[in-house]
GROMACS .gro file of C-alpha atoms in nm:
model
  273
    1MET     CA    1   4.977   5.384   0.333
    2LEU     CA    2   4.683   5.173   0.221
    3ILE     CA    3   4.897   4.943   0.006
    4ASP     CA    4   5.158   4.907   0.280
    5ALA     CA    5   4.883   4.813   0.527
    6ILE     CA    6   4.750   4.548   0.286
    7THR     CA    7   5.094   4.396   0.229
    8ASN     CA    8   5.183   4.398   0.602
    9ALA     CA    9   4.842   4.344   0.755
   10PRO     CA   10   4.806   4.296   1.132
   11ILE     CA   11   4.586   4.036   1.296
   12VAL     CA   12   4.260   4.170   1.439
   13SER     CA   13   4.045   3.975   1.686
   14ILE     CA   14   3.669   4.029   1.656
   15GLY     CA   15   3.441   3.801   1.854
   16LYS     CA   16   3.535   3.435   1.816
   17PHE     CA   17   3.751   3.492   1.508
   18ASP     CA   18   4.074   3.654   1.400
   19TRP     CA   19   4.105   3.847   1.075
   20THR     CA   20   4.400   3.936   0.855
   21ILE     CA   21   4.503   3.967   0.490
   22THR     CA   22   4.690   3.673   0.336
   23ASP     CA   23   4.828   3.555  -0.001
   24VAL     CA   24   4.920   3.909  -0.110
   25VAL     CA   25   5.045   3.975  -0.462
   26ASP     CA   26   5.202   4.321  -0.477
   27ASN     CA   27   5.205   4.448  -0.836
   28ARG     CA   28   5.209   4.819  -0.758
   29GLY     CA   29   5.513   4.868  -0.983
   30GLU     CA   30   5.357   4.713  -1.293
   31GLU     CA   31   5.222   4.899  -1.598
   32THR     CA   32   4.872   4.831  -1.466
   33PRO     CA   33   4.930   4.839  -1.089
   34TYR     CA   34   4.720   4.624  -0.860
   35ILE     CA   35   4.734   4.460  -0.519
   36PHE     CA   36   4.572   4.120  -0.472
   37GLY     CA   37   4.500   3.956  -0.141
   38LYS     CA   38   4.257   3.750   0.062
   39LEU     CA   39   4.071   3.882   0.364
   40SER     CA   40   4.093   3.573   0.584
   41LYS     CA   41   3.874   3.479   0.880
   42TYR     CA   42   4.005   3.205   1.107
   43ALA     CA   43   3.974   3.053   1.454
   44LYS     CA   44   4.284   3.042   1.675
   45GLU     CA   45   4.150   2.729   1.843
   46GLY     CA   46   3.955   2.558   1.569
   47HIS     CA   47   3.781   2.224   1.577
   48ALA     CA   48   3.715   1.991   1.285
   49LYS     CA   49   3.600   1.637   1.215
   50VAL     CA   50   3.878   1.390   1.131
   51ILE     CA   51   3.877   1.015   1.067
   52ASP     CA   52   3.993   0.769   1.331
   53GLU     CA   53   4.119   0.496   1.098
   54VAL     CA   54   4.154   0.233   1.373
   55ASN     CA   55   3.793   0.262   1.489
   56ARG     CA   56   3.656   0.369   1.152
   57SER     CA   57   3.481   0.668   1.308
   58GLN     CA   58   3.466   1.046   1.293
   59ILE     CA   59   3.612   1.232   1.587
   60ASP     CA   60   3.662   1.595   1.684
   61ALA     CA   61   4.017   1.726   1.666
   62ASP     CA   62   4.176   2.054   1.760
   63VAL     CA   63   4.302   2.245   1.456
   64PRO     CA   64   4.496   2.566   1.536
   65ASN     CA   65   4.433   2.867   1.310
   66LEU     CA   66   4.148   2.691   1.130
   67LEU     CA   67   4.038   2.892   0.825
   68GLU     CA   68   3.666   2.968   0.833
   69ALA     CA   69   3.639   3.178   0.516
   70SER     CA   70   3.846   3.397   0.286
   71SER     CA   71   3.743   3.666   0.040
   72SER     CA   72   3.971   3.731  -0.256
   73PHE     CA   73   4.002   4.096  -0.352
   74VAL     CA   74   4.197   4.324  -0.581
   75TYR     CA   75   4.275   4.692  -0.523
   76LEU     CA   76   4.340   4.923  -0.819
   77PRO     CA   77   4.521   5.247  -0.726
   78GLU     CA   78   4.429   5.407  -1.061
   79TYR     CA   79   4.062   5.407  -0.962
   80SER     CA   80   4.108   5.394  -0.585
   81GLY     CA   81   3.871   5.099  -0.627
   82ILE     CA   82   3.840   4.751  -0.484
   83ALA     CA   83   3.651   4.440  -0.597
   84PHE     CA   84   3.594   4.155  -0.354
   85LEU     CA   85   3.431   3.813  -0.340
   86GLN     CA   86   3.114   3.775  -0.140
   87VAL     CA   87   3.133   3.451   0.060
   88TRP     CA   88   2.789   3.323   0.155
   89ASN     CA   89   2.758   3.247   0.530
   90GLY     CA   90   3.120   3.357   0.570
   91ILE     CA   91   3.208   3.709   0.454
   92GLN     CA   92   2.897   3.876   0.314
   93GLU     CA   93   2.900   4.197   0.112
   94ASP     CA   94   2.820   4.407   0.421
   95VAL     CA   95   3.084   4.230   0.635
   96PHE     CA   96   3.386   4.268   0.404
   97PRO     CA   97   3.397   4.652   0.420
   98ARG     CA   98   3.379   4.652   0.801
   99ARG     CA   99   3.649   4.389   0.854
  100PHE     CA  100   3.877   4.533   0.584
  101LYS     CA  101   3.842   4.871   0.754
  102SER     CA  102   3.933   4.721   1.093
  103VAL     CA  103   4.247   4.551   0.959
  104ILE     CA  104   4.373   4.857   0.768
  105GLU     CA  105   4.314   5.097   1.057
  106ALA     CA  106   4.480   4.854   1.302
  107ALA     CA  107   4.794   4.864   1.087
  108TYR     CA  108   4.839   5.223   1.207
  109GLY     CA  109   4.711   5.171   1.558
  110GLY     CA  110   4.387   5.346   1.470
  111PHE     CA  111   4.566   5.677   1.520
  112PHE     CA  112   4.455   5.959   1.288
  113VAL     CA  113   4.360   5.710   1.018
  114ALA     CA  114   4.032   5.603   0.860
  115CYS     CA  115   3.953   5.354   0.584
  116ASP     CA  116   3.608   5.310   0.433
  117VAL     CA  117   3.489   5.091   0.147
  118GLU     CA  118   3.183   5.247  -0.017
  119PRO     CA  119   2.980   5.064  -0.283
  120VAL     CA  120   2.939   5.189  -0.640
  121SER     CA  121   2.568   5.183  -0.716
  122ASP     CA  122   2.408   5.043  -1.027
  123TYR     CA  123   2.237   5.350  -1.175
  124ARG     CA  124   1.968   5.152  -1.359
  125ALA     CA  125   1.870   4.948  -1.054
  126PHE     CA  126   1.880   5.253  -0.828
  127THR     CA  127   1.663   5.470  -1.053
  128ALA     CA  128   1.420   5.181  -1.111
  129ARG     CA  129   1.374   5.163  -0.735
  130LEU     CA  130   1.332   5.541  -0.700
  131LYS     CA  131   1.067   5.547  -0.973
  132LYS     CA  132   0.839   5.335  -0.755
  133LEU     CA  133   0.810   5.619  -0.505
  134SER     CA  134   0.524   5.867  -0.547
  135HIS     CA  135   0.727   6.143  -0.378
  136PHE     CA  136   1.040   6.193  -0.170
  137THR     CA  137   1.034   6.295   0.198
  138GLU     CA  138   1.406   6.283   0.278
  139PHE     CA  139   1.745   6.299   0.109
  140SER     CA  140   2.052   6.240   0.323
  141ALA     CA  141   2.411   6.166   0.236
  142THR     CA  142   2.759   6.180   0.383
  143VAL     CA  143   3.024   6.226   0.115
  144HIS     CA  144   3.399   6.275   0.102
  145PRO     CA  145   3.647   6.410  -0.154
  146PRO     CA  146   3.707   6.171  -0.445
  147ASN     CA  147   4.047   6.037  -0.539
  148PRO     CA  148   4.132   6.023  -0.822
  149LEU     CA  149   3.807   6.033  -1.027
  150PHE     CA  150   3.510   6.264  -0.998
  151GLY     CA  151   3.169   6.284  -1.166
  152ARG     CA  152   3.076   6.583  -1.376
  153LEU     CA  153   2.717   6.597  -1.249
  154TRP     CA  154   2.833   6.654  -0.893
  155GLY     CA  155   3.136   6.863  -0.987
  156SER     CA  156   2.996   7.173  -0.813
  157LEU     CA  157   2.963   6.985  -0.483
  158ASN     CA  158   3.314   6.850  -0.527
  159ASP     CA  159   3.442   7.206  -0.577
  160TYR     CA  160   3.257   7.317  -0.263
  161ILE     CA  161   3.417   7.040  -0.056
  162ASP     CA  162   3.758   7.133  -0.193
  163LYS     CA  163   3.715   7.507  -0.121
  164ARG     CA  164   3.603   7.434   0.233
  165ASN     CA  165   3.903   7.203   0.281
  166ALA     CA  166   3.658   6.948   0.422
  167SER     CA  167   3.732   6.580   0.464
  168GLU     CA  168   3.361   6.494   0.488
  169VAL     CA  169   3.030   6.672   0.425
  170THR     CA  170   2.683   6.566   0.540
  171VAL     CA  171   2.367   6.681   0.363
  172LYS     CA  172   2.014   6.619   0.490
  173GLU     CA  173   1.685   6.748   0.351
  174GLN     CA  174   1.342   6.663   0.489
  175THR     CA  175   0.984   6.770   0.427
  176THR     CA  176   0.636   6.692   0.554
  177LYS     CA  177   0.467   6.877   0.269
  178PRO     CA  178   0.224   6.666   0.060
  179LYS     CA  179   0.415   6.694  -0.269
  180GLY     CA  180   0.748   6.600  -0.114
  181LEU     CA  181   1.093   6.734  -0.195
  182LYS     CA  182   1.160   6.889  -0.533
  183SER     CA  183   1.426   6.679  -0.704
  184ARG     CA  184   1.566   6.605  -1.048
  185ILE     CA  185   1.757   6.298  -0.932
  186ILE     CA  186   1.568   6.052  -1.155
  187GLU     CA  187   1.588   6.279  -1.459
  188LEU     CA  188   1.961   6.337  -1.408
  189MET     CA  189   2.039   5.967  -1.373
  190ASP     CA  190   1.819   5.871  -1.668
  191ARG     CA  191   1.981   6.134  -1.889
  192ILE     CA  192   2.339   6.032  -1.811
  193ILE     CA  193   2.249   5.664  -1.860
  194ASP     CA  194   2.119   5.754  -2.208
  195SER     CA  195   2.408   5.987  -2.288
  196PRO     CA  196   2.730   5.992  -2.078
  197GLU     CA  197   2.812   6.335  -2.221
  198TYR     CA  198   2.485   6.485  -2.094
  199GLU     CA  199   2.540   6.834  -1.950
  200PRO     CA  200   2.254   6.987  -1.746
  201GLU     CA  201   2.180   7.354  -1.810
  202GLU     CA  202   2.229   7.431  -1.441
  203SER     CA  203   2.421   7.254  -1.165
  204PRO     CA  204   2.217   6.996  -0.974
  205ALA     CA  205   2.083   7.098  -0.632
  206ILE     CA  206   2.310   7.004  -0.343
  207GLY     CA  207   2.081   6.723  -0.223
  208ASP     CA  208   2.070   6.561  -0.567
  209ALA     CA  209   2.446   6.607  -0.613
  210ALA     CA  210   2.517   6.442  -0.277
  211ILE     CA  211   2.309   6.135  -0.367
  212LEU     CA  212   2.483   6.113  -0.707
  213MET     CA  213   2.824   6.142  -0.539
  214ALA     CA  214   2.736   5.865  -0.293
  215ALA     CA  215   2.604   5.647  -0.575
  216ASP     CA  216   2.940   5.680  -0.749
  217GLY     CA  217   3.116   5.534  -0.446
  218TYR     CA  218   3.224   5.849  -0.262
  219GLY     CA  219   3.003   5.822   0.042
  220ARG     CA  220   2.673   5.676   0.155
  221GLY     CA  221   2.332   5.810   0.070
  222LYS     CA  222   1.968   5.746   0.148
  223VAL     CA  223   1.638   5.845  -0.012
  224VAL     CA  224   1.313   5.814   0.183
  225GLY     CA  225   0.977   5.834   0.014
  226MET     CA  226   0.626   5.698  -0.009
  227GLU     CA  227   0.530   5.385  -0.200
  228ASN     CA  228   0.165   5.276  -0.200
  229GLY     CA  229   0.108   5.465   0.125
  230ASP     CA  230   0.409   5.317   0.304
  231LYS     CA  231   0.733   5.495   0.393
  232VAL     CA  232   1.024   5.331   0.211
  233GLU     CA  233   1.398   5.380   0.259
  234ILE     CA  234   1.634   5.327  -0.035
  235LYS     CA  235   2.011   5.334   0.023
  236THR     CA  236   2.277   5.379  -0.243
  237SER     CA  237   2.434   5.060  -0.105
  238ASP     CA  238   2.118   4.858  -0.182
  239THR     CA  239   2.203   4.837  -0.554
  240GLN     CA  240   2.574   4.760  -0.539
  241LYS     CA  241   2.757   4.701  -0.868
  242SER     CA  242   2.878   4.342  -0.907
  243PHE     CA  243   3.013   4.099  -1.164
  244LEU     CA  244   3.080   3.726  -1.194
  245HIS     CA  245   3.427   3.574  -1.165
  246ASP     CA  246   3.600   3.256  -1.050
  247LYS     CA  247   3.580   3.175  -0.680
  248GLU     CA  248   3.956   3.114  -0.674
  249PRO     CA  249   4.075   3.382  -0.918
  250VAL     CA  250   4.411   3.421  -1.086
  251PRO     CA  251   4.526   3.760  -0.949
  252GLY     CA  252   4.621   3.909  -1.286
  253GLU     CA  253   4.296   3.799  -1.450
  254LEU     CA  254   4.086   3.945  -1.167
  255ALA     CA  255   4.279   4.272  -1.194
  256VAL     CA  256   4.214   4.294  -1.569
  257LYS     CA  257   3.842   4.222  -1.530
  258THR     CA  258   3.805   4.465  -1.240
  259SER     CA  259   3.987   4.735  -1.435
  260ALA     CA  260   3.747   4.682  -1.726
  261GLN     CA  261   3.449   4.714  -1.489
  262PHE     CA  262   3.575   5.041  -1.338
  263GLU     CA  263   3.660   5.175  -1.683
  264LYS     CA  264   3.305   5.093  -1.797
  265VAL     CA  265   3.154   5.277  -1.499
  266SER     CA  266   3.382   5.577  -1.559
  267ARG     CA  267   3.290   5.585  -1.929
  268GLU     CA  268   2.916   5.545  -1.871
  269ARG     CA  269   2.914   5.830  -1.618
  270ASP     CA  270   3.177   6.039  -1.796
  271MET     CA  271   3.392   6.058  -1.483
  272LYS     CA  272   3.712   6.260  -1.501
  273HIS     CA  273   4.057   6.260  -1.343
   0.00000   0.00000   0.00000
């Protein structure tokens, strides 16, 4: 359904602009399947400067369907993962997921369908940020069943979601006690960074597991704590994984590089099918 929606995307009007997916390359039948496209933002009644050659001057002209910005992306079914281009002042990293969601859901009339793009966190950057907190006052996360990969450290939470036949689970822990919440989140992330095959003696607590699950791209999580006397909020989306590539990518090359990035994440975190 997702791939069909990408290849036959509707036009969605939001504010002054229309949005759709263009320039699709459908390689779902290849040995390494991928779908390439461009999330395009354009104005139905655009205006641009053109040259009046007779008077040697610049004048405004009406340009229908004027492209404002486009973000190239590639979707890999094997990882249920997507990589997209952040376009400064056009389609920022927080805008792409929302507009992509709107287009995909509109393809099915918004009826009994939901599409969310959740960021994969950079473990090192995330733990470095957490280590600046003296203690934690809140853990909260909303997570959903993974497809097709799952992380071993939060396997118990994944099993719980499966047994409950849940499509989404929300976890929230808070405390006002001076020492804050008891958590092994930093230790767990440090250990798996050092050794992907790390196996804790006991399953992580549900709050820690939910944050780990969100950090791996299967939800959204937030840690609140104290830093130098101030309350600080750290989201799993704050340290989004990224890589450099050409602004106008060759679809096959972007697919290969994206696949290598997802494979690296899976290997580093020992994620399983």
